[in-house]
Each structure stands twice: as structure tokens, then as C-alpha cells.
mmCIF file of C-alpha atoms and ligand atoms in Angstrom:
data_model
loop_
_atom_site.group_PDB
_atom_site.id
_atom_site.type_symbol
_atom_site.label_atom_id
_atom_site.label_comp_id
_atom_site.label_asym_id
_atom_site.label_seq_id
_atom_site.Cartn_x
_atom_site.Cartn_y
_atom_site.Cartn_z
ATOM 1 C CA UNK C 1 -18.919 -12.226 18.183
ATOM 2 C CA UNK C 2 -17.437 -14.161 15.759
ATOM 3 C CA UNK C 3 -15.280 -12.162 12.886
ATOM 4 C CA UNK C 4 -12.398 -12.610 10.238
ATOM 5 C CA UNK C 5 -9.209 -11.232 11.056
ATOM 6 C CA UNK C 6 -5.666 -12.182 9.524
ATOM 7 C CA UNK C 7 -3.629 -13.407 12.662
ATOM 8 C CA UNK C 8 -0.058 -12.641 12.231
ATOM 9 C CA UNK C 9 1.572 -15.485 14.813
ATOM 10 C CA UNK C 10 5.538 -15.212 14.178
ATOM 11 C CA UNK C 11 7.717 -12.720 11.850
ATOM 12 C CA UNK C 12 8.343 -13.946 8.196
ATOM 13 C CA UNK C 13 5.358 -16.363 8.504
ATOM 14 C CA UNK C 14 2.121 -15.727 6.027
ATOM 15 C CA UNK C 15 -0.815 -14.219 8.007
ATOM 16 C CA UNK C 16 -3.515 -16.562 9.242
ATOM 17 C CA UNK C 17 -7.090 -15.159 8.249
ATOM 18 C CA UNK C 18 -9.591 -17.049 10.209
ATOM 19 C CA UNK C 19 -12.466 -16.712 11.980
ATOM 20 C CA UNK C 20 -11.686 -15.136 16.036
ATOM 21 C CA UNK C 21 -13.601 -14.082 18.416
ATOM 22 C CA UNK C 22 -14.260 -10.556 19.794
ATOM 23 C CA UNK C 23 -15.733 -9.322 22.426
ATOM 24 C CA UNK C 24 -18.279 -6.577 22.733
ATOM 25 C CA UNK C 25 -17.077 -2.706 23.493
ATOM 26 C CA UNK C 26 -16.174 -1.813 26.902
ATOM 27 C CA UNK C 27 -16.671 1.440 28.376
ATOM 28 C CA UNK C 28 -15.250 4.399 26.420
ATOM 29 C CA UNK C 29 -15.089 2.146 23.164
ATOM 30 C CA UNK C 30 -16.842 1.233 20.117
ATOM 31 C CA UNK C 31 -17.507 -1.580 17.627
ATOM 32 C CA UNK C 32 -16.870 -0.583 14.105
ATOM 33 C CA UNK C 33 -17.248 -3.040 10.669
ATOM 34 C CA UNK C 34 -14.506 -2.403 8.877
ATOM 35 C CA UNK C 35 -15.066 -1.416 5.408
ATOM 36 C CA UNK C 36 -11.518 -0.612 3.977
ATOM 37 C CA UNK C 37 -8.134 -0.641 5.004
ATOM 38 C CA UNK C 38 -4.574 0.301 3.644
ATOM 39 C CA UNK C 39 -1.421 -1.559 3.485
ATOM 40 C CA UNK C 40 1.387 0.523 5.070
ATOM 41 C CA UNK C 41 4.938 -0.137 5.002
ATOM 42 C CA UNK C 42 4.976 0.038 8.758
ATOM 43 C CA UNK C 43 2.917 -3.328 8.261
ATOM 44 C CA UNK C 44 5.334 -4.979 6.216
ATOM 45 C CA UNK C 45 8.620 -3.535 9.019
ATOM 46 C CA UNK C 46 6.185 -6.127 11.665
ATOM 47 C CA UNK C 47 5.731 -8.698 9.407
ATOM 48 C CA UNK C 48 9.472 -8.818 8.302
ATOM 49 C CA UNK C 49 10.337 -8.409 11.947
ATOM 50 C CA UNK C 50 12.340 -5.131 11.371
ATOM 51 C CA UNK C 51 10.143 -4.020 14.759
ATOM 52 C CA UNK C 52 9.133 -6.152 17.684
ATOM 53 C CA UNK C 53 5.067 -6.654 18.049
ATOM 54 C CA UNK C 54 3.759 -8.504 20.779
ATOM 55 C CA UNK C 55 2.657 -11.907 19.008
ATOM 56 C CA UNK C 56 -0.544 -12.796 18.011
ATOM 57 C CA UNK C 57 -1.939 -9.764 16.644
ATOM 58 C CA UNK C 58 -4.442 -8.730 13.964
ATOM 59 C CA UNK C 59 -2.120 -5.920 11.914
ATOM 60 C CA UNK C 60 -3.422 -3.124 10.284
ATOM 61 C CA UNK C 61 -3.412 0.476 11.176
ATOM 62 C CA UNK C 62 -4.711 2.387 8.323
ATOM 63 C CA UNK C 63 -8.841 1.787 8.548
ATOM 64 C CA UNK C 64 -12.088 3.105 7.339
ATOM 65 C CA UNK C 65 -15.511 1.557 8.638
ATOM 66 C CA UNK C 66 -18.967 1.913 10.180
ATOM 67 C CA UNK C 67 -19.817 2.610 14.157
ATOM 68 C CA UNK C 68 -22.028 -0.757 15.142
ATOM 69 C CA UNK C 69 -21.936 -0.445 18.531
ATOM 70 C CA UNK C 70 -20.961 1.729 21.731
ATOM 71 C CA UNK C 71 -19.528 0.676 25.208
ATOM 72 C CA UNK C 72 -20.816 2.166 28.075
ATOM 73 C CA UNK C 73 -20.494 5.992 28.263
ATOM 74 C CA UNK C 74 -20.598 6.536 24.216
ATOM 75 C CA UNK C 75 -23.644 8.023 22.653
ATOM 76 C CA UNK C 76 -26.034 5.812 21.051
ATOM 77 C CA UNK C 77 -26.085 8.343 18.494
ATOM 78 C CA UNK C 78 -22.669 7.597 17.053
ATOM 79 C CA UNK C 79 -23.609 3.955 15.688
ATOM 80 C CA UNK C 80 -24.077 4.223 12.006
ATOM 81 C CA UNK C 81 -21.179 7.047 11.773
ATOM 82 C CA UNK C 82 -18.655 6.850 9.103
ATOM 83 C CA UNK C 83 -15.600 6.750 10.350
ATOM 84 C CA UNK C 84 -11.443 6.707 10.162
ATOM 85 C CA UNK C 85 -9.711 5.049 12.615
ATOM 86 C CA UNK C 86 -6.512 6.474 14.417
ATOM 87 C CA UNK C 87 -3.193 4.933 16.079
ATOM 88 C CA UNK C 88 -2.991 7.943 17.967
ATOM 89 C CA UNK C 89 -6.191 8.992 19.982
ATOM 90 C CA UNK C 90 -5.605 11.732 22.123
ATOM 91 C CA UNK C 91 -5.055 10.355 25.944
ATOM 92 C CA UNK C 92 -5.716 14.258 25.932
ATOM 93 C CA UNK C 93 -3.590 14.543 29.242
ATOM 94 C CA UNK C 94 0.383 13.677 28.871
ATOM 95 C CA UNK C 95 2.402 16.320 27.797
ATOM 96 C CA UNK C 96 2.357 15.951 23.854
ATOM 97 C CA UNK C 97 -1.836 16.246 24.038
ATOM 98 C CA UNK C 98 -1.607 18.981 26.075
ATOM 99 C CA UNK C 99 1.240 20.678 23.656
ATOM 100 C CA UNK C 100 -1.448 19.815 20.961
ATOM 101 C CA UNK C 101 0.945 17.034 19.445
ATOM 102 C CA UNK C 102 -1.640 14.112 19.525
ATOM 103 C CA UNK C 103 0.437 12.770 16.728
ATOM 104 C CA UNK C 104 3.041 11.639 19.930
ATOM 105 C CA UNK C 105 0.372 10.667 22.781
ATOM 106 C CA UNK C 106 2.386 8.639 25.293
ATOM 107 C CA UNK C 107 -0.975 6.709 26.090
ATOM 108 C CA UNK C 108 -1.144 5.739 22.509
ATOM 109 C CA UNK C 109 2.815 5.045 21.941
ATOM 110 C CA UNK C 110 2.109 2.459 25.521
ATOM 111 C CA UNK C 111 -0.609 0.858 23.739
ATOM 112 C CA UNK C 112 1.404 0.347 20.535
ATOM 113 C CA UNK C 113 3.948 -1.756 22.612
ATOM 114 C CA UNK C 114 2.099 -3.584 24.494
ATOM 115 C CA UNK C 115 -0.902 -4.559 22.030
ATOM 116 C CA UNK C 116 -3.484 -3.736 24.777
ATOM 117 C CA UNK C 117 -6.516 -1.608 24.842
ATOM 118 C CA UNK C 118 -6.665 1.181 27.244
ATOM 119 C CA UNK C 119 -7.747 -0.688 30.462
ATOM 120 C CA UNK C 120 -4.818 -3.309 29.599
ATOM 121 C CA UNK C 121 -6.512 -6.263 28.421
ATOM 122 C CA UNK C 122 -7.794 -7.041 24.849
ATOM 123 C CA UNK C 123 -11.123 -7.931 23.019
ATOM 124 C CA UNK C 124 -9.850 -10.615 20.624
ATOM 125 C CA UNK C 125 -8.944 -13.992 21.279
ATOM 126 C CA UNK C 126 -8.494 -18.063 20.195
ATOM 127 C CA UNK C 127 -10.127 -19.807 22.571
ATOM 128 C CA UNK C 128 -7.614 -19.385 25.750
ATOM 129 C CA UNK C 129 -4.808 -17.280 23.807
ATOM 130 C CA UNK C 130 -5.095 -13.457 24.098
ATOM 131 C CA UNK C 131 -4.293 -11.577 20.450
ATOM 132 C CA UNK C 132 -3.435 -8.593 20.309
ATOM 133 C CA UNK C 133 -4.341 -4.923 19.103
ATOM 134 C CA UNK C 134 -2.036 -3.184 16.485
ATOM 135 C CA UNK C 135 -2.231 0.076 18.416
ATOM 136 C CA UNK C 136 -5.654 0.530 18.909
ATOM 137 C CA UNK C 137 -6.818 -0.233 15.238
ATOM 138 C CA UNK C 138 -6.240 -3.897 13.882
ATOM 139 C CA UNK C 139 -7.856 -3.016 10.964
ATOM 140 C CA UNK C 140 -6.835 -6.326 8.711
ATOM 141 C CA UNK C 141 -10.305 -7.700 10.034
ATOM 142 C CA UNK C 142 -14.200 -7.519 9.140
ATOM 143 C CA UNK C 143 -14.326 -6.151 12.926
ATOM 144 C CA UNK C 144 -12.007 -3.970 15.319
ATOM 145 C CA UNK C 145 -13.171 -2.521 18.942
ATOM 146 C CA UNK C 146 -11.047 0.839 19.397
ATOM 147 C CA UNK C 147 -11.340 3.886 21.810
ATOM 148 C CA UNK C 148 -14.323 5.666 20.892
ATOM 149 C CA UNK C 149 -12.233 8.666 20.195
ATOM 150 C CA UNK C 150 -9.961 6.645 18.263
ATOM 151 C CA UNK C 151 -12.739 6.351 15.643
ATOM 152 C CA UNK C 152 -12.862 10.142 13.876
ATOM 153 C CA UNK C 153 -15.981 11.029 12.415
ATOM 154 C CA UNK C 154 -15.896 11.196 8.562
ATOM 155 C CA UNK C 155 -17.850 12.439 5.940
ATOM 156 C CA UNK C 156 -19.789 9.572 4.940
ATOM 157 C CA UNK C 157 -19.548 11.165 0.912
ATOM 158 C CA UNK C 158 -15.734 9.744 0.676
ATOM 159 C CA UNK C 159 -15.183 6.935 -0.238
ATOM 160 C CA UNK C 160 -13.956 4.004 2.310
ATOM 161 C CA UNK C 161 -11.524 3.067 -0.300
ATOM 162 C CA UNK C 162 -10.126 6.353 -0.138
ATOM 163 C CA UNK C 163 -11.391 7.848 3.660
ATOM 164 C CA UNK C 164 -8.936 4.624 4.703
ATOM 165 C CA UNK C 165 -5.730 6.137 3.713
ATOM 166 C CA UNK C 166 -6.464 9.027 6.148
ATOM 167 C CA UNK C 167 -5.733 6.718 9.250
ATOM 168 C CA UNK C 168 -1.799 6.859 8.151
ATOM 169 C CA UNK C 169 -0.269 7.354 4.905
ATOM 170 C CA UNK C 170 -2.057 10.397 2.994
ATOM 171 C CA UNK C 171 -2.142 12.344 6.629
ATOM 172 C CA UNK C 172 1.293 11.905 7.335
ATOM 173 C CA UNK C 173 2.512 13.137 3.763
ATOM 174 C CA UNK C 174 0.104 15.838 3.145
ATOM 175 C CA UNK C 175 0.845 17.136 6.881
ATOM 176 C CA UNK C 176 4.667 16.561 6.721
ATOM 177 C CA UNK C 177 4.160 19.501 4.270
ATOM 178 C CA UNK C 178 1.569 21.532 5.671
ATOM 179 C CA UNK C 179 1.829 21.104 8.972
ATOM 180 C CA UNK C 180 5.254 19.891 10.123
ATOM 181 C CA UNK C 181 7.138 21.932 7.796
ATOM 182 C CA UNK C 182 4.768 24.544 7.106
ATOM 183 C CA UNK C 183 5.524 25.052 3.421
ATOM 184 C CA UNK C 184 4.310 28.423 2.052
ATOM 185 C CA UNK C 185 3.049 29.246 -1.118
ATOM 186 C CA UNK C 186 5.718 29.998 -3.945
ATOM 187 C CA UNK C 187 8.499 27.674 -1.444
ATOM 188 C CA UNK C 188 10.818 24.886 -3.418
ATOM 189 C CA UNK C 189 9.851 21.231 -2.972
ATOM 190 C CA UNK C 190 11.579 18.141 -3.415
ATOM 191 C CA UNK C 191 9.758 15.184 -2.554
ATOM 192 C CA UNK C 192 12.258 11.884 -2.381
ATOM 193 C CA UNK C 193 10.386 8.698 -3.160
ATOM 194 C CA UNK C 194 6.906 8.692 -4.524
ATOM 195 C CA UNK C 195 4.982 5.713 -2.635
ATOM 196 C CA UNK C 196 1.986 6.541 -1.116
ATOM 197 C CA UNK C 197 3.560 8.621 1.863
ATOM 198 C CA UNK C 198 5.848 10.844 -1.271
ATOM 199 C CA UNK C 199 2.921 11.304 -3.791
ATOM 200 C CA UNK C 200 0.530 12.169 -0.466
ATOM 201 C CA UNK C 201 3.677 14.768 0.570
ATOM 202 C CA UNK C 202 3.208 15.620 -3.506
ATOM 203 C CA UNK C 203 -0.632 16.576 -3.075
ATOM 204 C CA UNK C 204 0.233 18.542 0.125
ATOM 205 C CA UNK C 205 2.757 20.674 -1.559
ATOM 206 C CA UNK C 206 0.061 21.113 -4.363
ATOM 207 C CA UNK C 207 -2.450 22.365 -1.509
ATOM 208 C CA UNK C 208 -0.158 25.131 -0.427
ATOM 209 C CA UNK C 209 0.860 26.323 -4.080
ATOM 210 C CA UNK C 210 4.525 25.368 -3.429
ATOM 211 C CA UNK C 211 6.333 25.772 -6.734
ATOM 212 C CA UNK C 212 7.855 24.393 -7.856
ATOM 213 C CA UNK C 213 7.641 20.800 -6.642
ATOM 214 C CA UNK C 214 10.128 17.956 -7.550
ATOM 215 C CA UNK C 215 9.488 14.563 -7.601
ATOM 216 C CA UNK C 216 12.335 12.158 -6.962
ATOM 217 C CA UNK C 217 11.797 7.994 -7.939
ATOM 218 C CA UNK C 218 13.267 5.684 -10.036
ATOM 219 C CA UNK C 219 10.540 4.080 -11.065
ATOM 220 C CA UNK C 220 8.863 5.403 -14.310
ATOM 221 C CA UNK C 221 5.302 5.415 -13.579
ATOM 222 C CA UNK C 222 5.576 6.456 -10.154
ATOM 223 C CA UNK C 223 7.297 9.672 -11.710
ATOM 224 C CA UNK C 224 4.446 9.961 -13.969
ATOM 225 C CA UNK C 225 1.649 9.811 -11.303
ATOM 226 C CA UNK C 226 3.624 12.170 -9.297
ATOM 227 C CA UNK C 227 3.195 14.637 -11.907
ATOM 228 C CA UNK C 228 -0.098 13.860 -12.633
ATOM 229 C CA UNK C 229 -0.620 14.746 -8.779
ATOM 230 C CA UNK C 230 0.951 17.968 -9.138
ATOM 231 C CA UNK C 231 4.697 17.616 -9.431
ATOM 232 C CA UNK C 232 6.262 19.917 -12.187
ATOM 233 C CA UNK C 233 9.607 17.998 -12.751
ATOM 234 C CA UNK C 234 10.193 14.310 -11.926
ATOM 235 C CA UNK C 235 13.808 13.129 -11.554
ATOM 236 C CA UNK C 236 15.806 10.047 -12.494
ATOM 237 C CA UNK C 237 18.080 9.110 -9.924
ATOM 238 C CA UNK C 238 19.738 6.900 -12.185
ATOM 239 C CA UNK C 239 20.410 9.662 -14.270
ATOM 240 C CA UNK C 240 22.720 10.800 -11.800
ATOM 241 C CA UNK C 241 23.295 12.769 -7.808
ATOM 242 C CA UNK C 242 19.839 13.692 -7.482
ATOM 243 C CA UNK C 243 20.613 16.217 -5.222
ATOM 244 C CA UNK C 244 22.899 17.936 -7.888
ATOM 245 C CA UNK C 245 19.772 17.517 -10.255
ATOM 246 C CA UNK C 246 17.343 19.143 -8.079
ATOM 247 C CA UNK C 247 19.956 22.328 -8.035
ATOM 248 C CA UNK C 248 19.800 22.092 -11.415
ATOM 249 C CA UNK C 249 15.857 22.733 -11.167
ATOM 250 C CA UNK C 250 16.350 25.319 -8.399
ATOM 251 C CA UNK C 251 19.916 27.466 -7.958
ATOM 252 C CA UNK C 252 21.563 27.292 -4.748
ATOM 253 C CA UNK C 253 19.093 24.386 -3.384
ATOM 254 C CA UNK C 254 14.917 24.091 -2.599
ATOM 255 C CA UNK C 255 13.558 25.483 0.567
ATOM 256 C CA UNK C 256 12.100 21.783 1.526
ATOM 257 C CA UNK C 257 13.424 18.101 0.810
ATOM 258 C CA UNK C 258 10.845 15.548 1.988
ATOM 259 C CA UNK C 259 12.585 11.912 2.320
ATOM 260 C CA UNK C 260 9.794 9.402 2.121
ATOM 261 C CA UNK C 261 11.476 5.734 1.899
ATOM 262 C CA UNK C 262 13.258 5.806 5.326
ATOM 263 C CA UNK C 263 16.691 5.121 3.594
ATOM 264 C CA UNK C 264 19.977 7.204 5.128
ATOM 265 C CA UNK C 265 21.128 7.515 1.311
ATOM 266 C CA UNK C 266 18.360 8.870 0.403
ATOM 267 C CA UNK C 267 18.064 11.434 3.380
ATOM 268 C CA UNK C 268 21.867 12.384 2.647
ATOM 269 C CA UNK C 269 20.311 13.039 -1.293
ATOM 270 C CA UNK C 270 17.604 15.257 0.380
ATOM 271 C CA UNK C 271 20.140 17.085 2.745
ATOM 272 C CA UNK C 272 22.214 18.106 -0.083
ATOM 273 C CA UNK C 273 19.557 19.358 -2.215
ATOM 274 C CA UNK C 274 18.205 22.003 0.048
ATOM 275 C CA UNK C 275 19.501 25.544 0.271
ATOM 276 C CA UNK C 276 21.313 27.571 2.748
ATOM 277 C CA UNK C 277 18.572 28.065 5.742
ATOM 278 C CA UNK C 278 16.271 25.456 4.161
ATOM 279 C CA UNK C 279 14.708 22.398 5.419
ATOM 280 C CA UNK C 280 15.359 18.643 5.379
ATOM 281 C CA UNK C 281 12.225 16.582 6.942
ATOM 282 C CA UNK C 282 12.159 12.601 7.237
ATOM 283 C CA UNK C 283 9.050 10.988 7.260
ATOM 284 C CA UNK C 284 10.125 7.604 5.763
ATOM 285 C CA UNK C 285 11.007 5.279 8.822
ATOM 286 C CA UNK C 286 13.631 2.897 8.686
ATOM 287 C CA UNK C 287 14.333 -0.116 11.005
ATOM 288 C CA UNK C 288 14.983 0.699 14.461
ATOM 289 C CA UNK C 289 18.900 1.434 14.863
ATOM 290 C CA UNK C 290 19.363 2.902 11.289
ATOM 291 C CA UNK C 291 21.711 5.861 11.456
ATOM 292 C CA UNK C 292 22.616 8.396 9.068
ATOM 293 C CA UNK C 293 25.140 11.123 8.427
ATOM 294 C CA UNK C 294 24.891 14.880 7.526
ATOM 295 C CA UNK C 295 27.433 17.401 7.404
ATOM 296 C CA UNK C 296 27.414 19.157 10.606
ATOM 297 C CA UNK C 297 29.480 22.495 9.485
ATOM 298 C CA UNK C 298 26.195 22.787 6.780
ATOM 299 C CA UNK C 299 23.827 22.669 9.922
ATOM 300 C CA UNK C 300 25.409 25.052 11.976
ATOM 301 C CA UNK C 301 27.099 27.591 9.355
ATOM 302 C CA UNK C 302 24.098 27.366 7.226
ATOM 303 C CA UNK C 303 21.223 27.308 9.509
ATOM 304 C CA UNK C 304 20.327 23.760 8.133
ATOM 305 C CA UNK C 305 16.993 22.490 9.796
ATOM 306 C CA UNK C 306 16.340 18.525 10.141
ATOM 307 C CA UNK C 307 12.840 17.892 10.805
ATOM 308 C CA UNK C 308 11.177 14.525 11.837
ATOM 309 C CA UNK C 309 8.098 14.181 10.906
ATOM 310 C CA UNK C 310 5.567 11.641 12.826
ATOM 311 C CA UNK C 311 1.838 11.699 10.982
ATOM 312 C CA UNK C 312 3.428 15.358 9.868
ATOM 313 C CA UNK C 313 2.423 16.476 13.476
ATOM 314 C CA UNK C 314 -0.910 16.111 12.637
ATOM 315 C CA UNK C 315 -3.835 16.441 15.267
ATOM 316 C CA UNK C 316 -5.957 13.210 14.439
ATOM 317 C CA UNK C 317 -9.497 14.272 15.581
ATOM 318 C CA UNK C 318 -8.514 17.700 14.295
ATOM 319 C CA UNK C 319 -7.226 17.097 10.799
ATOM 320 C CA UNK C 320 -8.555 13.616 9.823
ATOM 321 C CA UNK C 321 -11.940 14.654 9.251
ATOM 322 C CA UNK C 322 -10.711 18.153 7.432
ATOM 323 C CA UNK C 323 -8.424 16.235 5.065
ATOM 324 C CA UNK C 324 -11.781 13.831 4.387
ATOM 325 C CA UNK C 325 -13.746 16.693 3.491
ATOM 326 C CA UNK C 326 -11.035 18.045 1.117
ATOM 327 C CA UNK C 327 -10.937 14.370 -0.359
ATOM 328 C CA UNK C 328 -14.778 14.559 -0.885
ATOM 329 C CA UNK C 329 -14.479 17.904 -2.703
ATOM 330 C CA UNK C 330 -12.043 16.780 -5.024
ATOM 331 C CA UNK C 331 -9.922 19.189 -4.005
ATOM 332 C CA UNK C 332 -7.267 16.447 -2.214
ATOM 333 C CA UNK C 333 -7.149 14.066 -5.351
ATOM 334 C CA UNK C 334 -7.165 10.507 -3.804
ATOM 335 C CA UNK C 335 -8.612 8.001 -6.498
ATOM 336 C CA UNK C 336 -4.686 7.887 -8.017
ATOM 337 C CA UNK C 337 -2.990 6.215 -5.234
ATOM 338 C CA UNK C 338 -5.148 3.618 -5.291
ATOM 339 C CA UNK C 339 -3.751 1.105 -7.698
ATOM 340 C CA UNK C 340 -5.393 -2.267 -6.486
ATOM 341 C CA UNK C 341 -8.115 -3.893 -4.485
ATOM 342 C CA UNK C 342 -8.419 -7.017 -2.810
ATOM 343 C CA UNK C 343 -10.464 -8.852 -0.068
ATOM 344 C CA UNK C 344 -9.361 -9.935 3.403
ATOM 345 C CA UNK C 345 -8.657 -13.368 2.212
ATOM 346 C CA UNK C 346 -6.187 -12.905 -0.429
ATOM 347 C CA UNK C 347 -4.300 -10.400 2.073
ATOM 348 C CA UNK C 348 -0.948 -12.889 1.411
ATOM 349 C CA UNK C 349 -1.359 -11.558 -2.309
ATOM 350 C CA UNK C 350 -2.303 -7.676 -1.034
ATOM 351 C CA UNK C 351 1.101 -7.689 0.498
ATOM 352 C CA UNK C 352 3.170 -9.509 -2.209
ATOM 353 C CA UNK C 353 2.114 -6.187 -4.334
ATOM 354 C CA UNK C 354 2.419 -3.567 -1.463
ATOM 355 C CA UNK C 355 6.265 -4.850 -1.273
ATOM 356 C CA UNK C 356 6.531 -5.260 -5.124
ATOM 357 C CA UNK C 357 7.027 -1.363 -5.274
ATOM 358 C CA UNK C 358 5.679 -1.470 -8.424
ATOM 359 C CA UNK C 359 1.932 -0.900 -6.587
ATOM 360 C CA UNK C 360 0.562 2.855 -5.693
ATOM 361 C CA UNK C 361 -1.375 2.217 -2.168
ATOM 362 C CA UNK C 362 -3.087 -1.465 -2.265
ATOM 363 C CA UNK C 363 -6.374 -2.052 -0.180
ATOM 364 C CA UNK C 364 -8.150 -4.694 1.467
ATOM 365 C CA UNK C 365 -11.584 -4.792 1.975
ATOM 366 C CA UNK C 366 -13.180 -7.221 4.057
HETATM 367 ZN ZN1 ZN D 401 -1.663 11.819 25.321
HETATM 368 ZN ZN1 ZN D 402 1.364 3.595 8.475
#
């Protein structure tokens, strides 16, 4: 069939959207119409080149859509299902599945670097060239064929708008707290950076009544969102160390620093804030390479934990759809981080804004 995708062909060049073709679902996969989709920074890190892709590809890893048809060996019953797509669909047999860390599926980490589906070949093409799958989602298009488990049921009462951010950027903040770090109620948090991933990390620590919770940004109004989302102090970091500012908030240091930008600054900021026996967790991801520095003699003499945090360890199929049903209660607040909406064909514009950092989570709908 024929469908609208934005091609990206080369790093640093605008994305093509144009009509491409795609082929029906093979066994073990499904069509879905694609009714939302985020703009993640990881986008922007292929698009700038900061990580290899294998060129074309349709980007886009952070989808919401509607089941329109099944490959061989799905039910029939699934088309018309709500759904959020996943980068990381349980192979459900290398070591990480069977650990129950989905979140680090070798299958799915292959298929991320080499832009195939499953069986090793892909459904979208130009005429004679191949283009490939952003690992398993492709999501800037009206269309995307994915592993049939790699579409998680959803309940169809959220919003797509919303039910989208669940494929990358709410899940891996809200996790990266409840999950990854395991936050209990009453703990110290200091989120660093309130983009989508921080102010997501923000409604996590709000979930598990961690007080209090300190939000980190320079930017104004992402201070005040964060504390409309549940923070109870937001911090300057012009106004000076933010570290020594967040152990002005809390004596001797929080139990948790979340660093959500993927800056080694930044992390050092987060190290420093946390107290003896407490937690530092990165989720933000730099460009491959990046290194950063901590005091070792703090980590061993202090019992000073460094956590990464991929999708905040989350189980897709397990926690997608229970952070949906959360969203549709109300009781995860999503509507905030949404600050604009655009359509497929003004994506060049969608990611002028998602760079801006001036812009809460932008969306694209086809
Ligand atoms: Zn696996
Ligand atoms: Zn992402």
C-alpha cells in the first residue's frame, strides 16, 4: 500500500515526507494506522548524526495507532485494537527477557542496528531502494508494520495524543523512578532537567509519594510545570551549584538524583546532591563516547549507587498498558506535557520546536 512517511536520507538533511510504499504484514506482524506520535530527543541524536542509523529510514519511535491488519499467525481479533507501539518487544528468549528486563532484549537492540524487521528484510521501500525500520516502530508515518507483540494493547479511553508518549519518554521517566530506582514513599527527589523524560520522572516520584521532590531547570516555565506536576521546590541553576541548593532543601543530600538531559555536568550536579548511601540514576543519553567523572572515594566510602536507567527497566507489554490505564484515570496527569501539535507534513517545523527547548513534548499526527 501506498502511505506517507518522512524519509530521513543523510544526517543534517530535512526529512523527506512523501508518499512510499509498504508492504502487507508478514507472519507474526501487524499493520497499524498511526494516529499519534512523539518527538524524542533520541530522534533528533539520528538526525544530527550523534548515532549511526542505517540510511533511508522512516524515524520515529514513540507511537500510538489502530491494529488494521494481521500477518499470518495473529488473531483476527486484534484489528481494531488501540494500541502503543514498543522499540523493545520481548524476543522473550535471550537472557535479559528471560531475567524479565525486556527493556534490554538483544533481539530488539539487533533490530535497532540494522533497521530490519525480525526475519531480516523490511516492508517499506522506493521503488528498488530498501528503507528502513527505526527499531521496529517508524512511527513518523500514516502507516508502520511492527511485531505483533511490539504493538501493546491500550485502553482505547486515552487519548492517542497522550497513549503516544508511553512508547518512550513518559515510561522511561515515570519507571526510572518506580521501577529502576524503586523510590519509596517519604524518599528525597531531585529530578535534573525537566523535558519530557524529567517532568515524566516528576509524575513518577508524585505516584510513589516521594517528598519531597526537586525540580532542577533553567528555564522558567519548565520549573513552573514541574511544579504544577507535583514538584514542591524548583531550582535555578543559575542561581548557583545546584547540587549545594538541593542540600539546602534536604540536609546531608536526597536519597535519589534523576539526570534527565544526558549532560556529564549535569550528572556530576546530581552526584553531588545525593546523600551518603543514596542514589544517582542517568536516564538522559548523551552521544555515544561521552564520559563523565565522579568521585570514586564517595562511591566506595559512602556506599554511592550509580544507576543507568534504559526505559527505567520497564517491562513493555507489562507496564505500557498499566501506565495507560493510570493516564485514563487521571491519576498519571499527561495533558501538560503536551505543548504543541502538528501534522506529518510540517514535521521540519515539529522538530525546529522539539530542539527549541522552549517546547514540553511536541506531537505529530498524521
Ligand atoms: Zn529478548
Ligand atoms: Zn525516545
Amino acid at each position: 500500500m501506498r502511505i506517507t512517511a518522512a524519509v530521513m536520507t543523510a544526517p543534517e538533511r530535512p526529512l523527506q515526507v512523501r508518499e512510499i510504499e509498504l508492504d502487507p504484514p508478514r507472519a507474526d506482524e501487524v499493520l497499524v494506522r498511526i494516529l499519534a506520535t512523539g518527538i524524542c530527543r533520541s530522534d533528533l541524536s539520528y538526525i544530527h548524526g550523534k548515532w549511526p542509523a542505517p540510511l533511508p529510514i522512516v524515524l520515529g519511535h514513540e507511537g500510538a495507532g489502530v491494529i488494521e491488519a494481521v500477518g499470518q499467525g495473529v488473531s483476527p481479533v486484534r484489528v481494531g485494537e488501540r494500541v502503543v507501539l514498543t522499540f523493545s518487544p520481548a524476543c522473550g528468549r535471550c537472557r535479559p527477557c528471560l531475567e524479565g528486563r525486556a527493556n534490554l532484549c538483544l533481539d530488539a537492540a539487533a533490530g535497532l542496528d540494522s533497521g530490519l524487521l525480525r526475519d531480516g528484510t523490511t516492508r517499506l521501500s522506493d521503488g528498488a531502494t530498501r528503507i528502513h525500520h527505526l527499531a521496529y516502530v517508524s512511527s513518523f508515518a500514516s502507516h508502520a508494520v511492527v511485531p505483533a507483540n511490539g504493538a501493546l494493547p491500550v485502553t482505547g479511553e486515552l487519548d492517542p495524543r497522550l497513549a503516544c508518549l508511553l512508547g518512550c519518554g513518559v515510561t522511561t521517566g515515570v519507571m526510572s523512578v518506580t521501577r529502576r530506582a524503586n523510590v519509596r514513599p517519604g524518599e528525597a527527589v531531585a529530578v535534573f532537567a525537566c523535558g519530557g523524560v524529567g517532568l515524566a520522572a516528576i509524575l513518577g516520584a508524585r505516584l510513589v509519594s516521594a517528598h519531597p521532590i526537586i525540580a532542577v531547570d533553567p528555564v522558567p516555565h519548565k520549573r513552573a510545570l514541574a511544579l504544577q506536576l507535583g514538584a514542591t521546590h524548583a531550582i535555578d541553576p543559575a542561581d548557583g551549584d545546584a547540587a549545594l541548593q538541593v542540600r539546602a532543601i534536604v540536609p546531608g543530600g536526597v536519597d535519589h538524583a534523576f539526570e534527565a538531559l544526558g549532560e556529564p555536568d549535569v550528572a556530576d550536579q546530581c552526584f553531588r546532591s545525593v546523600r551518603d548511601g543514596g542514589v544517582t540514576v542517568l536516564i538522559g543519553q548523551p552521544a555515544m563516547g561521552v564520559k563523565a567523572g565522579f568521585d570514586v572515594y564517595d562511591v566506595t566510602q559512602f556506599e554511592h549507587t550509580i544507576l543507568g536507567s534504559n526505559m527505567g527497566g520497564a517491562v513493555p507489554a507489562l507496564h505500557v498498558p498499566q501506565l495507560a490505564r493510570l493516564a485514563a484515570a487521571g491519576v498519571l496527569e499527561l495533558e501538560p506535557l503536551v505543548t504543541h501539535e502538528l501534522p506529518l507534513d510540517r514535521i521540519a517545523e515539529a522538530i525546529a520546536l522539539a530542539e527549541s527547548g522552549n517546547a514540553g513534548r511536541v506531537v505529530v499526527v498524521p
